[in-house]
XYZ file of C-alpha atoms in Angstrom:
347
model
C -22.626 -22.087 -3.238
C -24.920 -20.347 -0.736
C -22.836 -21.690 2.162
C -19.656 -20.290 0.602
C -21.297 -16.929 -0.014
C -22.578 -16.828 3.561
C -19.151 -17.734 4.932
C -17.527 -15.050 2.787
C -20.015 -12.431 3.955
C -19.495 -13.442 7.575
C -15.706 -13.202 7.133
C -16.043 -9.766 5.556
C -18.166 -8.594 8.497
C -15.558 -9.854 10.943
C -12.781 -8.042 9.093
C -14.848 -4.839 9.031
C -15.573 -5.156 12.760
C -11.868 -5.530 13.527
C -11.023 -2.542 11.347
C -13.643 -0.432 13.114
C -11.958 -1.269 16.399
C -8.799 0.546 15.274
C -9.216 4.342 15.182
C -5.980 4.727 13.222
C -7.386 2.549 10.437
C -10.591 4.592 10.292
C -8.634 7.856 10.107
C -6.325 6.476 7.405
C -9.269 5.142 5.426
C -11.086 8.467 5.715
C -8.009 10.338 4.476
C -7.677 8.031 1.473
C -11.370 8.230 0.621
C -11.183 12.032 0.758
C -8.104 12.027 -1.445
C -9.749 9.743 -4.015
C -12.901 11.872 -4.057
C -10.858 15.050 -4.572
C -8.868 13.416 -7.384
C -12.010 12.181 -9.144
C -13.713 15.545 -8.702
C -10.698 17.504 -10.007
C -12.514 18.864 -13.118
C -15.508 19.935 -11.015
C -13.365 21.615 -8.353
C -11.288 23.329 -11.043
C -14.479 24.685 -12.596
C -15.684 25.919 -9.191
C -12.390 27.725 -8.630
C -12.447 28.987 -12.206
C -8.953 27.749 -13.091
C -7.309 24.954 -15.042
C -4.044 23.066 -14.711
C -2.070 24.501 -17.641
C -3.010 28.195 -17.954
C -0.119 30.601 -17.384
C -0.629 33.794 -15.362
C 2.438 35.960 -15.891
C 0.876 38.856 -14.002
C 0.835 36.806 -10.781
C 4.614 36.314 -10.607
C 7.318 38.885 -10.017
C 9.620 38.752 -13.029
C 12.092 41.100 -11.335
C 12.661 38.457 -8.616
C 12.932 35.552 -11.044
C 9.274 34.518 -11.056
C 8.412 34.423 -7.358
C 4.610 34.537 -6.809
C 3.261 37.920 -5.825
C 1.581 37.938 -2.417
C 1.899 35.964 0.796
C 1.953 32.153 1.042
C 2.800 31.709 -2.621
C 0.095 34.001 -3.966
C -2.916 32.616 -2.097
C -6.076 34.504 -3.006
C -9.771 34.037 -3.663
C -9.022 33.075 -7.260
C -6.105 30.774 -6.386
C -6.888 28.882 -3.201
C -3.395 27.455 -2.656
C -1.405 30.017 -4.577
C 0.336 29.737 -7.928
C 3.337 27.942 -9.304
C 6.570 29.968 -9.331
C 7.792 31.053 -12.742
C 4.598 30.133 -14.587
C 1.724 31.347 -12.406
C -0.264 28.139 -12.953
C -2.853 27.368 -10.289
C -1.326 25.140 -7.624
C -4.600 23.756 -6.217
C -5.724 22.340 -9.567
C -2.293 20.941 -10.378
C -2.172 19.158 -7.022
C -5.561 17.570 -7.696
C -4.565 16.342 -11.142
C -1.224 15.202 -9.726
C -3.139 13.061 -7.226
C -4.972 11.485 -10.157
C -1.696 10.499 -11.807
C -0.107 9.172 -8.602
C -3.120 7.087 -7.575
C -3.720 5.777 -11.098
C -0.108 4.647 -11.510
C 0.065 3.137 -8.013
C -3.182 1.160 -8.316
C -2.489 0.035 -11.894
C 1.056 -1.089 -11.087
C -0.160 -2.944 -7.997
C -2.738 -4.846 -10.077
C -0.055 -5.853 -12.604
C 2.323 -6.913 -9.832
C -0.319 -9.010 -8.090
C -1.466 -10.731 -11.291
C 2.070 -11.653 -12.364
C 3.172 -12.608 -8.862
C 0.140 -14.806 -8.209
C 0.489 -16.571 -11.571
C 4.208 -17.291 -11.144
C 3.888 -18.164 -7.447
C 1.066 -20.631 -8.115
C 2.935 -22.196 -11.045
C 6.061 -22.632 -8.914
C 4.184 -24.020 -5.934
C 2.038 -26.466 -7.912
C 4.572 -27.416 -10.569
C 7.170 -30.153 -10.511
C 10.606 -29.718 -9.002
C 12.204 -28.541 -12.265
C 9.576 -25.860 -12.883
C 9.689 -24.756 -9.248
C 13.479 -24.419 -9.347
C 13.440 -22.485 -12.618
C 10.715 -20.027 -11.540
C 12.283 -19.589 -8.100
C 15.647 -18.685 -9.646
C 13.960 -16.238 -12.035
C 12.193 -14.645 -9.068
C 15.469 -14.396 -7.144
C 17.103 -12.652 -10.109
C 14.188 -10.208 -10.421
C 14.358 -9.374 -6.721
C 18.150 -8.928 -6.789
C 18.300 -6.641 -9.834
C 18.626 -2.848 -9.332
C 15.057 -2.166 -10.363
C 15.141 1.611 -10.064
C 18.063 1.782 -12.498
C 16.239 -0.520 -14.927
C 13.056 1.524 -14.581
C 14.967 4.712 -15.388
C 16.564 3.075 -18.419
C 13.284 1.671 -19.752
C 11.336 4.898 -19.308
C 14.137 6.866 -20.946
C 14.328 4.804 -24.167
C 10.582 4.528 -24.832
C 9.306 7.011 -27.469
C 7.991 10.265 -26.063
C 4.553 9.854 -27.630
C 3.834 6.702 -25.589
C 1.372 7.497 -22.736
C 3.581 8.031 -19.709
C 1.123 6.893 -16.987
C 0.598 3.625 -18.862
C 4.343 3.264 -19.313
C 4.938 3.764 -15.584
C 2.259 1.183 -14.745
C 3.861 -1.396 -17.039
C 7.431 -0.688 -15.952
C 6.711 -0.766 -12.216
C 4.395 -3.757 -12.509
C 6.754 -5.819 -14.687
C 9.819 -5.140 -12.554
C 8.497 -5.348 -8.983
C 6.461 -8.593 -8.865
C 9.136 -10.703 -7.162
C 7.922 -10.210 -3.591
C 4.369 -11.214 -4.472
C 5.574 -14.364 -6.246
C 7.652 -15.410 -3.242
C 4.744 -14.992 -0.832
C 2.289 -16.863 -3.073
C 4.744 -19.719 -3.667
C 5.406 -20.161 0.056
C 1.687 -20.135 0.863
C 0.948 -22.553 -1.981
C 3.560 -25.036 -0.751
C 1.939 -24.941 2.677
C -1.665 -25.143 1.503
C -1.211 -28.008 -0.943
C -0.208 -30.275 1.952
C -3.574 -29.768 3.678
C -6.441 -32.236 3.559
C -8.894 -30.214 1.469
C -6.389 -29.895 -1.387
C -5.573 -33.594 -1.203
C -9.292 -34.410 -1.264
C -9.764 -32.231 -4.346
C -6.919 -34.036 -6.112
C -8.323 -37.439 -5.173
C -11.670 -36.299 -6.562
C -10.099 -35.916 -9.984
C -9.486 -32.126 -10.042
C -6.577 -30.964 -12.146
C -3.996 -28.402 -11.097
C -5.822 -25.495 -12.691
C -9.088 -26.425 -10.987
C -7.339 -26.945 -7.639
C -5.666 -23.556 -7.982
C -8.923 -21.809 -8.918
C -11.326 -23.528 -6.533
C -9.155 -24.399 -3.521
C -5.989 -22.300 -3.385
C -6.980 -18.860 -4.651
C -9.675 -18.293 -1.951
C -7.126 -19.198 0.728
C -4.495 -16.940 -0.846
C -6.811 -13.921 -0.898
C -5.888 -12.699 2.597
C -2.069 -12.635 2.197
C -2.322 -11.255 -1.347
C -4.671 -8.443 -0.293
C -2.426 -7.652 2.651
C 0.702 -7.492 0.512
C -1.122 -5.470 -2.134
C -2.046 -2.881 0.501
C 1.649 -2.630 1.370
C 2.677 -2.340 -2.298
C 0.455 0.695 -2.954
C 2.481 3.255 -0.945
C 5.712 1.827 -2.349
C 4.436 2.324 -5.889
C 3.429 5.910 -5.124
C 6.977 6.601 -3.950
C 8.457 4.892 -7.035
C 6.280 6.968 -9.379
C 7.225 10.153 -7.543
C 10.911 9.180 -7.680
C 10.827 8.542 -11.432
C 8.983 11.804 -12.061
C 11.417 13.603 -9.749
C 14.322 12.255 -11.811
C 12.677 13.476 -15.024
C 11.858 10.078 -16.581
C 8.300 9.752 -15.325
C 5.332 11.909 -16.242
C 6.259 14.533 -18.804
C 5.214 18.207 -18.676
C 2.696 19.726 -18.740
C 0.962 16.750 -17.055
C 0.925 17.467 -13.296
C 2.706 15.081 -10.954
C 3.745 15.396 -7.332
C 7.219 14.066 -8.136
C 7.623 16.471 -11.047
C 6.511 19.370 -8.834
C 9.068 18.416 -6.181
C 11.749 18.222 -8.846
C 11.085 21.763 -10.071
C 10.656 23.006 -6.494
C 14.353 22.433 -5.719
C 15.202 25.923 -6.964
C 12.267 27.584 -5.190
C 12.316 26.178 -1.659
C 13.788 29.386 -0.210
C 11.769 31.912 -2.184
C 8.461 29.976 -2.084
C 8.363 27.277 0.640
C 4.678 26.532 -0.045
C 5.543 25.127 -3.456
C 7.683 22.507 -1.710
C 5.553 21.861 1.368
C 2.239 21.219 -0.405
C 3.239 18.349 -2.755
C 5.669 16.920 -0.197
C 2.997 17.040 2.518
C 0.390 15.383 0.304
C 2.849 12.666 -0.692
C 3.773 12.049 2.947
C 0.153 11.918 4.134
C -0.876 9.586 1.301
C 1.972 7.133 1.882
C 1.406 7.213 5.647
C -2.336 6.590 5.261
C -1.768 3.658 2.907
C 0.853 2.198 5.265
C -1.375 2.481 8.342
C -4.360 1.036 6.501
C -2.258 -1.806 5.088
C -1.047 -2.717 8.579
C -4.633 -2.624 9.866
C -5.836 -4.854 7.032
C -3.058 -7.333 7.793
C -4.005 -7.641 11.451
C -7.727 -7.731 10.612
C -7.297 -10.597 8.157
C -4.981 -12.475 10.543
C -5.965 -11.847 14.204
C -2.948 -13.875 15.355
C -0.756 -11.139 13.895
C -2.200 -8.661 16.401
C -1.207 -10.878 19.329
C 2.291 -11.262 17.903
C 2.616 -7.521 17.480
C 1.628 -6.963 21.126
C 4.699 -8.872 22.341
C 6.988 -6.398 24.057
C 4.400 -3.632 24.223
C 2.801 -2.279 27.379
C -0.424 -4.162 26.674
C 1.486 -7.377 26.068
C 3.489 -7.014 29.275
C 0.306 -6.283 31.217
C -1.370 -9.375 29.748
C 1.614 -11.561 30.614
C 1.727 -10.127 34.148
C -1.976 -10.809 34.671
C -1.541 -14.328 33.326
C 1.404 -14.991 35.625
C -0.558 -13.658 38.600
C -3.529 -15.888 37.785
C -1.235 -18.916 37.475
C 0.370 -18.104 40.802
C -3.032 -17.893 42.507
C -4.048 -21.260 41.071
C -0.834 -22.879 42.283
C -1.310 -21.356 45.744
C -4.869 -22.632 45.911
C -3.838 -26.134 44.801
C -1.093 -26.260 47.439
C -3.376 -24.999 50.200
C -6.281 -27.398 49.555
C -4.530 -30.641 50.782
C -3.616 -28.966 54.052
C -7.180 -27.838 54.605
C -8.425 -31.385 53.888
C -5.956 -32.989 56.256
C -6.501 -30.612 59.177
C -9.726 -32.258 60.505
C -7.990 -35.682 60.665
C -5.045 -34.240 62.517
C -7.430 -32.571 64.963
C -9.322 -35.855 65.541
C -6.121 -37.756 66.195
């Protein structure tokens, strides 16, 4: 046990050292940590500003112009740090913070559901007999091929309105988008179960459940974590898309997708109302994508060498290698001549 713990700690230190060597990963991680801290501290920051997410301020919008915020940059002031929402006068800063809570909660929760279902089905297909593998593989193919966004819209539309919408989004996204995880886990399981340590565990009398828990799951951690990091930004976009289409989070709960949906009619009169949620959504997805790519290369260093193929660094490395090989060949060709020259001179 102590050896396994030590090996795990050493592996974690190596991954952290590789991540620290990538400035883009550090910047992306810092952005995400800041975003999470702001989302968690939303009630505190709202109290500091003296506003809340659902209070209307009719005096801060110009009713003669259809509800455009009074003042520059969408009504930015000392009381409203990022301005107010057109038509309602609700504080935009607080609504953005609570919208971040909803987006992150749905994305993380849906990713956990996807990973759990995908790992369970992938392991069952990879370790099961041929009939079970064929059945689960065909089910996975059907799930991947279905128009999931249409199904998600249909499911969220028919569920009663009193059902908690964030929980509904987590379940819908998680139950419909697990196919990619199952495929990856199945492929890795088929490869791993041919290795010696799995065969030794089976010869030692371990059943399939024990082999999966003790031997396969630790080896599957790296690809599953990598794919989970890639799923997070996709789930944020899916949640925003469903809220944008009006079947996600219901008013008055703040959501970046819902804000973008209502901002369609205000993008000329109040560009800030469009730019702020769209910018936050873009930065969040970009940060998750960059960090996911960094985690993938940190967990699998061979991936970094493959990604360098065709880049300037890769071409420079290949050029240096070719030059070194050429020098070695030149030296090996020149050495026989130098050895034979004294004999020729003596003759």
